[in-house]
Amino acid sequence: MMKVARIPFVSNGFVSAGILAIAFAMLYAVGIEGMLKAAPIGDDFLVFYRSGTLFLGGTDPWLALMNSPQPYSYPPHSLSIVAAYNFLPQPAALWLHIAISLISIAVLCYLANIWFLHIDSFRTMTIAQALALALIIGNPYTATSLYQGQMTLPVTAALLLSWHFLRNGRWFVSGLLLGIATLKPQLSILYVLWLILSLNIAVLVVGGLLAALMIVPGALVLGPLVPFESWLTSLGGYSSVAINAPGSPFVVGLESLLVAHGFAASRMLMVISCLAGLGLLYGYRRYLNRTTTIHALLVLSFTFLYAHDYDYVAVILLWSYGLLMVLESGSFARFGFYSATALLFFIPQRLFRDIDFPLLVHSRTLVLVAICIAVIIWSNRASEAAVFRRAQSSAPA
């Protein structure tokens, strides 16, 4: 097999520092300064803040904003979060949220290092490790989520941390983080079902109790069942907004891809397919490691359920893991495949949206499935190779 240069294995502190400096510069330029962004910083966060203002004034934010260009459709226990922000002036609340998002990025980097990067020190960091770490920090999805003031970064950090503590036997902490992760049900629902299949009842109970406590303020102000009824009602209005409807270039998944091509997609068929995929993953869970398992669940959600393109930051560790394995393998075939898929996934979509070619616009749905399957295969082969090396080294001379 032909091999690419072994530069990725070289440890060079100056080169690694330069790579990370570029990543931080990109995060600052796009995520804070808003380079190439038309909307003001925190545009989506303002919807949360406005919802909290309405709620503290005794108004139902779901119904009040349902027919507006920016409806509020987060689940009932989110009211505690958005109301808490309103104890600060709007600019201070926005910068607090940005700080939380930056901490979330740091959490993603921390988990990546524990799960697959294994960087012992910056002085011994290889170029491959630096590039994989830089991808988490400086990619367009991380920067966009930060700039828009979305909840995706904190929710992703909570979800992956919950998975991490679950694997380490810290069920109580895992449950608390699960409660936070359910602020975006479309990202956490399959993880919840996985916990049910795994009979991790304690984690589910702790997460459920935390979510129930967070619902209490809304139930006291609006009525016991009103938050649930209004939330479900608002979901219909949410999907009627053009940029939120299946077929929109901002909405990802197979349903959106099919609608964009003029096919009527069955939502029930998507749900059944998603559950079938979940069952398949659970049946073959022994072939998945801790990184590929949680990301396979997220890829299933992005493929068959509902999400926006900015939510793709939730799978950035999958791309980082894949990049590290590609560089360390030295394989031209892997490098070519990864480069082609990464180009389609990370290239700014504004370059495609005016082109009447829906498959190109929605190609990321298929690309994400392809890279997920590839990473699972590569990780299994890497594990087999590691087992073989250990067996060889332990064999008597």
Short mmCIF file of C-alpha atoms in Angstrom, two decimals:
data_model
loop_
_atom_site.label_atom_id
_atom_site.label_comp_id
_atom_site.label_asym_id
_atom_site.label_seq_id
_atom_site.Cartn_x
_atom_site.Cartn_y
_atom_site.Cartn_z
CA MET A 1 0.00 0.00 0.00
CA MET A 2 1.35 3.43 -0.91
CA LYS A 3 2.05 5.68 2.05
CA VAL A 4 1.93 9.44 2.38
CA ALA A 5 4.81 11.26 4.09
CA ARG A 6 5.36 10.40 7.73
CA ILE A 7 5.33 14.09 8.70
CA PRO A 8 2.16 13.59 10.83
CA PHE A 9 4.26 11.58 13.30
CA VAL A 10 6.79 14.40 13.72
CA SER A 11 6.70 16.26 17.04
CA ASN A 12 7.39 19.95 16.53
CA GLY A 13 6.21 22.39 19.17
CA PHE A 14 6.53 25.44 16.92
CA VAL A 15 4.57 23.90 14.05
CA SER A 16 1.87 22.59 16.41
CA ALA A 17 1.60 25.98 18.10
CA GLY A 18 1.26 27.64 14.70
CA ILE A 19 -1.51 25.25 13.65
CA LEU A 20 -3.45 25.89 16.86
CA ALA A 21 -2.87 29.66 16.59
CA ILE A 22 -4.48 29.62 13.14
CA ALA A 23 -7.44 27.64 14.52
CA PHE A 24 -7.97 30.12 17.37
CA ALA A 25 -7.64 33.03 14.94
CA MET A 26 -10.35 31.53 12.71
CA LEU A 27 -12.60 30.95 15.73
CA TYR A 28 -12.15 34.56 16.82
CA ALA A 29 -12.54 36.05 13.32
CA VAL A 30 -15.75 34.15 12.51
CA GLY A 31 -17.13 33.24 15.93
CA ILE A 32 -16.61 36.59 17.67
CA GLU A 33 -15.94 39.25 15.02
CA GLY A 34 -18.43 37.74 12.57
CA MET A 35 -16.28 37.76 9.47
CA LEU A 36 -18.50 37.12 6.41
CA LYS A 37 -21.59 37.16 8.65
CA ALA A 38 -24.55 39.39 7.79
CA ALA A 39 -26.53 39.02 11.03
CA PRO A 40 -25.38 40.61 14.32
CA ILE A 41 -23.62 38.50 16.92
CA GLY A 42 -25.97 36.48 19.12
CA ASP A 43 -28.90 36.69 16.71
CA ASP A 44 -30.32 33.35 17.85
CA PHE A 45 -29.53 34.02 21.49
CA LEU A 46 -31.78 37.08 21.32
CA VAL A 47 -34.71 34.71 20.70
CA PHE A 48 -33.90 32.93 23.98
CA TYR A 49 -33.56 36.22 25.82
CA ARG A 50 -36.81 37.56 24.35
CA SER A 51 -38.57 34.34 25.38
CA GLY A 52 -37.29 34.73 28.93
CA THR A 53 -38.51 38.32 29.03
CA LEU A 54 -41.98 37.25 27.90
CA PHE A 55 -42.10 34.43 30.42
CA LEU A 56 -41.06 36.62 33.36
CA GLY A 57 -43.84 38.98 32.29
CA GLY A 58 -46.37 36.14 32.56
CA THR A 59 -46.70 35.56 28.80
CA ASP A 60 -46.47 32.19 27.04
CA PRO A 61 -43.34 32.57 24.83
CA TRP A 62 -44.17 29.61 22.58
CA LEU A 63 -47.51 31.04 21.47
CA ALA A 64 -46.35 34.66 21.51
CA LEU A 65 -43.50 33.97 19.07
CA MET A 66 -45.03 31.09 17.12
CA ASN A 67 -45.97 33.15 14.05
CA SER A 68 -42.90 35.37 14.13
CA PRO A 69 -39.87 34.96 11.81
CA GLN A 70 -37.95 33.61 14.83
CA PRO A 71 -40.27 31.28 16.80
CA TYR A 72 -39.34 29.71 20.14
CA SER A 73 -39.63 25.93 20.11
CA TYR A 74 -37.34 24.62 22.83
CA PRO A 75 -38.89 22.08 25.27
CA PRO A 76 -40.68 23.14 28.49
CA HIS A 77 -37.72 22.79 30.86
CA SER A 78 -35.76 25.32 28.79
CA LEU A 79 -37.77 28.14 30.40
CA SER A 80 -35.61 27.93 33.52
CA ILE A 81 -32.52 28.59 31.41
CA VAL A 82 -33.89 31.45 29.34
CA ALA A 83 -35.45 33.07 32.41
CA ALA A 84 -32.15 32.88 34.31
CA TYR A 85 -30.41 34.86 31.54
CA ASN A 86 -32.93 37.67 32.06
CA PHE A 87 -31.51 38.46 35.49
CA LEU A 88 -28.68 40.10 33.55
CA PRO A 89 -28.87 42.94 31.02
CA GLN A 90 -29.06 41.66 27.46
CA PRO A 91 -25.42 42.44 26.49
CA ALA A 92 -24.09 40.83 29.68
CA ALA A 93 -26.34 37.78 29.19
CA LEU A 94 -25.08 37.39 25.62
CA TRP A 95 -21.43 37.46 26.69
CA LEU A 96 -22.19 35.00 29.48
CA HIS A 97 -23.65 32.64 26.89
CA ILE A 98 -20.61 33.13 24.65
CA ALA A 99 -18.38 32.30 27.63
CA ILE A 100 -20.40 29.12 28.27
CA SER A 101 -20.02 28.20 24.60
CA LEU A 102 -16.26 28.74 24.75
CA ILE A 103 -16.10 26.49 27.81
CA SER A 104 -18.11 23.93 25.83
CA ILE A 105 -15.49 24.03 23.05
CA ALA A 106 -12.82 23.41 25.68
CA VAL A 107 -14.85 20.43 26.95
CA LEU A 108 -15.00 18.97 23.44
CA CYS A 109 -11.22 19.33 23.13
CA TYR A 110 -10.76 17.69 26.54
CA LEU A 111 -12.94 14.71 25.61
CA ALA A 112 -11.22 14.36 22.24
CA ASN A 113 -7.88 14.20 24.00
CA ILE A 114 -9.09 11.54 26.44
CA TRP A 115 -10.86 9.48 23.80
CA PHE A 116 -8.42 9.45 20.89
CA LEU A 117 -5.90 12.32 20.67
CA HIS A 118 -3.85 11.30 23.74
CA ILE A 119 -1.72 14.45 23.78
CA ASP A 120 0.66 14.20 26.75
CA SER A 121 2.16 17.68 26.38
CA PHE A 122 2.28 20.45 23.82
CA ARG A 123 6.02 19.96 23.38
CA THR A 124 5.57 16.35 22.26
CA MET A 125 2.38 16.94 20.25
CA THR A 126 2.57 15.48 16.75
CA ILE A 127 1.44 17.42 13.71
CA ALA A 128 -1.43 14.94 13.26
CA GLN A 129 -2.63 15.56 16.81
CA ALA A 130 -2.37 19.33 16.34
CA LEU A 131 -4.38 19.24 13.10
CA ALA A 132 -7.09 17.03 14.64
CA LEU A 133 -7.35 19.34 17.65
CA ALA A 134 -7.33 22.45 15.47
CA LEU A 135 -10.24 21.05 13.43
CA ILE A 136 -12.44 21.06 16.55
CA ILE A 137 -11.57 24.67 17.35
CA GLY A 138 -11.36 26.35 13.96
CA ASN A 139 -14.02 24.70 11.80
CA PRO A 140 -16.97 26.72 10.38
CA TYR A 141 -19.66 24.92 12.41
CA THR A 142 -18.04 25.65 15.77
CA ALA A 143 -17.52 29.29 14.83
CA THR A 144 -21.06 29.71 13.48
CA SER A 145 -22.67 28.15 16.55
CA LEU A 146 -20.60 30.45 18.76
CA TYR A 147 -21.44 33.57 16.74
CA GLN A 148 -25.16 32.87 16.51
CA GLY A 149 -25.40 32.23 20.24
CA GLN A 150 -26.94 28.81 19.66
CA MET A 151 -27.52 26.21 22.38
CA THR A 152 -25.85 23.49 20.30
CA LEU A 153 -22.36 23.81 21.78
CA PRO A 154 -23.46 23.61 25.47
CA VAL A 155 -25.89 20.78 24.69
CA THR A 156 -23.25 18.83 22.73
CA ALA A 157 -20.74 19.25 25.56
CA ALA A 158 -23.33 18.04 28.09
CA LEU A 159 -24.32 15.07 25.92
CA LEU A 160 -20.76 13.87 25.32
CA LEU A 161 -19.80 14.46 28.96
CA SER A 162 -22.83 12.43 30.04
CA TRP A 163 -21.67 9.59 27.80
CA HIS A 164 -18.12 9.91 29.16
CA PHE A 165 -19.20 9.73 32.81
CA LEU A 166 -21.60 6.88 32.03
CA ARG A 167 -18.71 4.85 30.62
CA ASN A 168 -16.71 5.65 33.77
CA GLY A 169 -19.48 4.52 36.11
CA ARG A 170 -20.39 8.04 37.32
CA TRP A 171 -24.13 7.56 36.83
CA PHE A 172 -25.29 10.51 38.95
CA VAL A 173 -23.17 13.08 37.12
CA SER A 174 -24.09 11.43 33.84
CA GLY A 175 -27.78 11.83 34.69
CA LEU A 176 -27.43 15.51 35.56
CA LEU A 177 -25.70 16.17 32.26
CA LEU A 178 -28.38 14.16 30.46
CA GLY A 179 -31.01 16.54 31.84
CA ILE A 180 -29.14 19.45 30.25
CA ALA A 181 -28.59 17.58 26.98
CA THR A 182 -32.36 17.13 26.55
CA LEU A 183 -32.65 20.87 25.89
CA LYS A 184 -32.23 19.81 22.26
CA PRO A 185 -34.32 16.60 22.03
CA GLN A 186 -33.37 16.00 18.39
CA LEU A 187 -29.75 15.45 19.49
CA SER A 188 -30.39 13.54 22.70
CA ILE A 189 -33.41 11.33 21.96
CA LEU A 190 -31.44 8.37 20.60
CA TYR A 191 -29.03 8.56 23.53
CA VAL A 192 -32.06 8.32 25.85
CA LEU A 193 -33.31 5.28 23.93
CA TRP A 194 -29.84 3.75 24.12
CA LEU A 195 -29.91 4.18 27.90
CA ILE A 196 -33.30 2.46 27.99
CA LEU A 197 -31.97 -0.45 25.92
CA SER A 198 -28.93 -0.64 28.21
CA LEU A 199 -31.19 -0.53 31.31
CA ASN A 200 -29.31 2.48 32.71
CA ILE A 201 -32.37 3.41 34.74
CA ALA A 202 -30.50 5.42 37.39
CA VAL A 203 -29.10 7.81 34.76
CA LEU A 204 -32.56 8.24 33.24
CA VAL A 205 -34.16 8.90 36.63
CA VAL A 206 -31.61 11.56 37.59
CA GLY A 207 -31.89 13.24 34.20
CA GLY A 208 -35.67 13.09 34.31
CA LEU A 209 -35.81 14.54 37.83
CA LEU A 210 -33.56 17.44 36.84
CA ALA A 211 -35.70 18.17 33.77
CA ALA A 212 -38.84 17.98 35.95
CA LEU A 213 -37.38 20.48 38.41
CA MET A 214 -36.57 22.81 35.54
CA ILE A 215 -40.21 22.61 34.38
CA VAL A 216 -41.58 23.76 37.76
CA PRO A 217 -41.24 27.55 37.15
CA GLY A 218 -43.09 27.31 33.84
CA ALA A 219 -45.80 25.11 35.34
CA LEU A 220 -46.32 27.54 38.25
CA VAL A 221 -46.55 30.62 36.02
CA LEU A 222 -48.42 29.25 33.00
CA GLY A 223 -50.20 26.20 34.40
CA PRO A 224 -49.23 22.53 34.91
CA LEU A 225 -49.80 21.34 31.35
CA VAL A 226 -49.63 24.60 29.40
CA PRO A 227 -45.86 24.48 28.72
CA PHE A 228 -46.21 21.03 27.11
CA GLU A 229 -49.30 21.99 25.10
CA SER A 230 -47.78 25.26 23.90
CA TRP A 231 -44.48 23.63 23.00
CA LEU A 232 -46.17 20.96 20.89
CA THR A 233 -48.35 23.62 19.24
CA SER A 234 -45.31 25.77 18.47
CA LEU A 235 -43.56 22.92 16.68
CA GLY A 236 -46.13 23.12 13.89
CA GLY A 237 -45.56 26.84 13.49
CA TYR A 238 -41.79 26.34 13.67
CA SER A 239 -41.69 24.02 10.67
CA SER A 240 -43.91 26.37 8.66
CA VAL A 241 -41.15 29.00 8.59
CA ALA A 242 -39.37 28.61 5.24
CA ILE A 243 -35.86 28.17 6.61
CA ASN A 244 -37.10 25.51 9.07
CA ALA A 245 -39.16 23.45 6.62
CA PRO A 246 -37.87 20.17 5.14
CA GLY A 247 -36.31 20.93 1.76
CA SER A 248 -34.72 24.11 3.02
CA PRO A 249 -30.93 24.23 2.49
CA PHE A 250 -30.65 24.94 6.22
CA VAL A 251 -32.45 21.71 7.21
CA VAL A 252 -30.48 18.46 7.02
CA GLY A 253 -31.46 14.82 6.80
CA LEU A 254 -32.95 12.41 4.27
CA GLU A 255 -36.42 13.92 4.55
CA SER A 256 -35.09 17.34 3.63
CA LEU A 257 -33.04 15.86 0.77
CA LEU A 258 -36.07 14.06 -0.66
CA VAL A 259 -38.39 17.06 -0.34
CA ALA A 260 -35.79 19.25 -2.07
CA HIS A 261 -35.96 16.84 -5.02
CA GLY A 262 -39.76 16.94 -5.15
CA PHE A 263 -40.50 13.66 -3.35
CA ALA A 264 -43.03 13.44 -0.53
CA ALA A 265 -41.13 11.95 2.39
CA SER A 266 -42.98 9.97 5.04
CA ARG A 267 -42.08 11.17 8.52
CA MET A 268 -43.21 7.84 9.97
CA LEU A 269 -40.91 5.97 7.58
CA MET A 270 -38.02 8.15 8.74
CA VAL A 271 -38.76 7.38 12.39
CA ILE A 272 -39.04 3.64 11.71
CA SER A 273 -35.76 3.71 9.77
CA CYS A 274 -34.11 5.58 12.62
CA LEU A 275 -35.29 3.03 15.18
CA ALA A 276 -34.14 0.19 12.93
CA GLY A 277 -30.70 1.81 12.71
CA LEU A 278 -30.65 2.17 16.49
CA GLY A 279 -31.45 -1.52 16.90
CA LEU A 280 -28.68 -2.43 14.45
CA LEU A 281 -26.15 -0.30 16.32
CA TYR A 282 -27.16 -1.79 19.65
CA GLY A 283 -26.90 -5.31 18.27
CA TYR A 284 -23.36 -4.64 17.01
CA ARG A 285 -22.27 -2.42 19.91
CA ARG A 286 -19.25 -4.62 20.69
CA TYR A 287 -17.73 -3.48 17.40
CA LEU A 288 -18.00 0.18 18.39
CA ASN A 289 -15.71 2.12 20.72
CA ARG A 290 -16.78 4.98 22.98
CA THR A 291 -16.16 7.61 20.30
CA THR A 292 -17.90 5.88 17.42
CA THR A 293 -20.90 4.73 19.48
CA ILE A 294 -22.15 8.14 20.59
CA HIS A 295 -21.39 9.69 17.21
CA ALA A 296 -23.16 6.90 15.34
CA LEU A 297 -26.24 7.77 17.41
CA LEU A 298 -25.87 11.44 16.45
CA VAL A 299 -25.41 10.56 12.77
CA LEU A 300 -28.62 8.53 12.91
CA SER A 301 -30.41 11.59 14.32
CA PHE A 302 -29.00 13.86 11.62
CA THR A 303 -29.97 11.37 8.92
CA PHE A 304 -33.51 10.42 9.88
CA LEU A 305 -34.73 13.04 12.36
CA TYR A 306 -34.81 16.83 12.25
CA ALA A 307 -31.85 19.20 12.59
CA HIS A 308 -30.34 22.36 11.17
CA ASP A 309 -26.98 22.54 9.45
CA TYR A 310 -25.45 24.55 12.30
CA ASP A 311 -26.15 21.57 14.58
CA TYR A 312 -23.41 19.69 12.72
CA VAL A 313 -20.98 20.96 15.34
CA ALA A 314 -22.29 18.04 17.42
CA VAL A 315 -20.34 15.58 15.23
CA ILE A 316 -17.11 17.54 14.94
CA LEU A 317 -15.24 15.01 17.11
CA LEU A 318 -16.11 12.32 14.56
CA TRP A 319 -14.32 14.34 11.86
CA SER A 320 -11.40 15.01 14.19
CA TYR A 321 -11.08 11.31 14.99
CA GLY A 322 -11.21 10.44 11.30
CA LEU A 323 -8.55 13.02 10.43
CA LEU A 324 -6.18 11.67 13.08
CA MET A 325 -6.56 8.09 11.82
CA VAL A 326 -6.13 9.15 8.19
CA LEU A 327 -2.94 11.07 8.89
CA GLU A 328 -1.46 8.36 11.09
CA SER A 329 -2.34 5.59 8.62
CA GLY A 330 -0.35 7.25 5.83
CA SER A 331 -2.80 5.80 3.29
CA PHE A 332 -3.34 7.74 0.05
CA ALA A 333 -6.75 6.06 -0.38
CA ARG A 334 -7.95 7.14 3.05
CA PHE A 335 -6.51 10.61 2.62
CA GLY A 336 -8.27 11.04 -0.74
CA PHE A 337 -11.60 9.79 0.59
CA TYR A 338 -11.41 11.99 3.68
CA SER A 339 -10.39 15.07 1.68
CA ALA A 340 -13.28 14.66 -0.75
CA THR A 341 -15.88 14.19 1.95
CA ALA A 342 -14.46 16.98 4.13
CA LEU A 343 -14.56 19.38 1.18
CA LEU A 344 -18.28 18.73 0.66
CA PHE A 345 -19.02 18.88 4.38
CA PHE A 346 -17.09 21.99 5.39
CA ILE A 347 -17.26 24.19 2.30
CA PRO A 348 -19.50 27.24 2.97
CA GLN A 349 -23.00 26.42 1.77
CA ARG A 350 -23.63 29.97 0.64
CA LEU A 351 -21.57 29.02 -2.43
CA PHE A 352 -24.15 26.36 -3.36
CA ARG A 353 -27.50 27.81 -2.31
CA ASP A 354 -28.00 29.82 -5.50
CA ILE A 355 -27.26 26.75 -7.64
CA ASP A 356 -30.33 24.81 -8.74
CA PHE A 357 -28.78 21.48 -7.84
CA PRO A 358 -30.41 20.19 -4.62
CA LEU A 359 -28.18 17.10 -4.34
CA LEU A 360 -25.11 19.33 -4.06
CA VAL A 361 -26.74 21.49 -1.39
CA HIS A 362 -27.94 18.48 0.60
CA SER A 363 -24.91 16.29 -0.04
CA ARG A 364 -23.77 16.65 3.58
CA THR A 365 -26.49 14.22 4.69
CA LEU A 366 -24.93 11.44 2.60
CA VAL A 367 -21.36 12.55 3.30
CA LEU A 368 -21.91 12.33 7.06
CA VAL A 369 -23.17 8.75 6.78
CA ALA A 370 -20.18 7.84 4.61
CA ILE A 371 -17.58 9.29 6.98
CA CYS A 372 -19.26 7.66 9.98
CA ILE A 373 -19.10 4.23 8.37
CA ALA A 374 -15.49 4.85 7.32
CA VAL A 375 -14.43 5.93 10.82
CA ILE A 376 -16.05 2.83 12.35
CA ILE A 377 -14.16 0.60 9.90
CA TRP A 378 -10.87 2.44 10.42
CA SER A 379 -11.18 2.34 14.20
CA ASN A 380 -11.89 -1.40 14.16
CA ARG A 381 -8.86 -2.05 11.99
CA ALA A 382 -6.73 0.12 14.27
CA SER A 383 -7.96 -1.84 17.28
CA GLU A 384 -7.19 -5.16 15.57
CA ALA A 385 -3.71 -3.92 14.68
CA ALA A 386 -3.11 -2.80 18.27
CA VAL A 387 -4.20 -6.20 19.60
CA PHE A 388 -1.87 -7.93 17.14
CA ARG A 389 1.07 -5.72 18.16
CA ARG A 390 0.44 -6.45 21.84
CA ALA A 391 0.28 -10.16 21.13
CA GLN A 392 3.53 -10.00 19.16
CA SER A 393 5.31 -8.04 21.88
CA SER A 394 4.16 -10.45 24.60
CA ALA A 395 5.17 -13.57 22.67
CA PRO A 396 8.27 -15.35 24.05
CA ALA A 397 11.46 -14.81 22.06
#
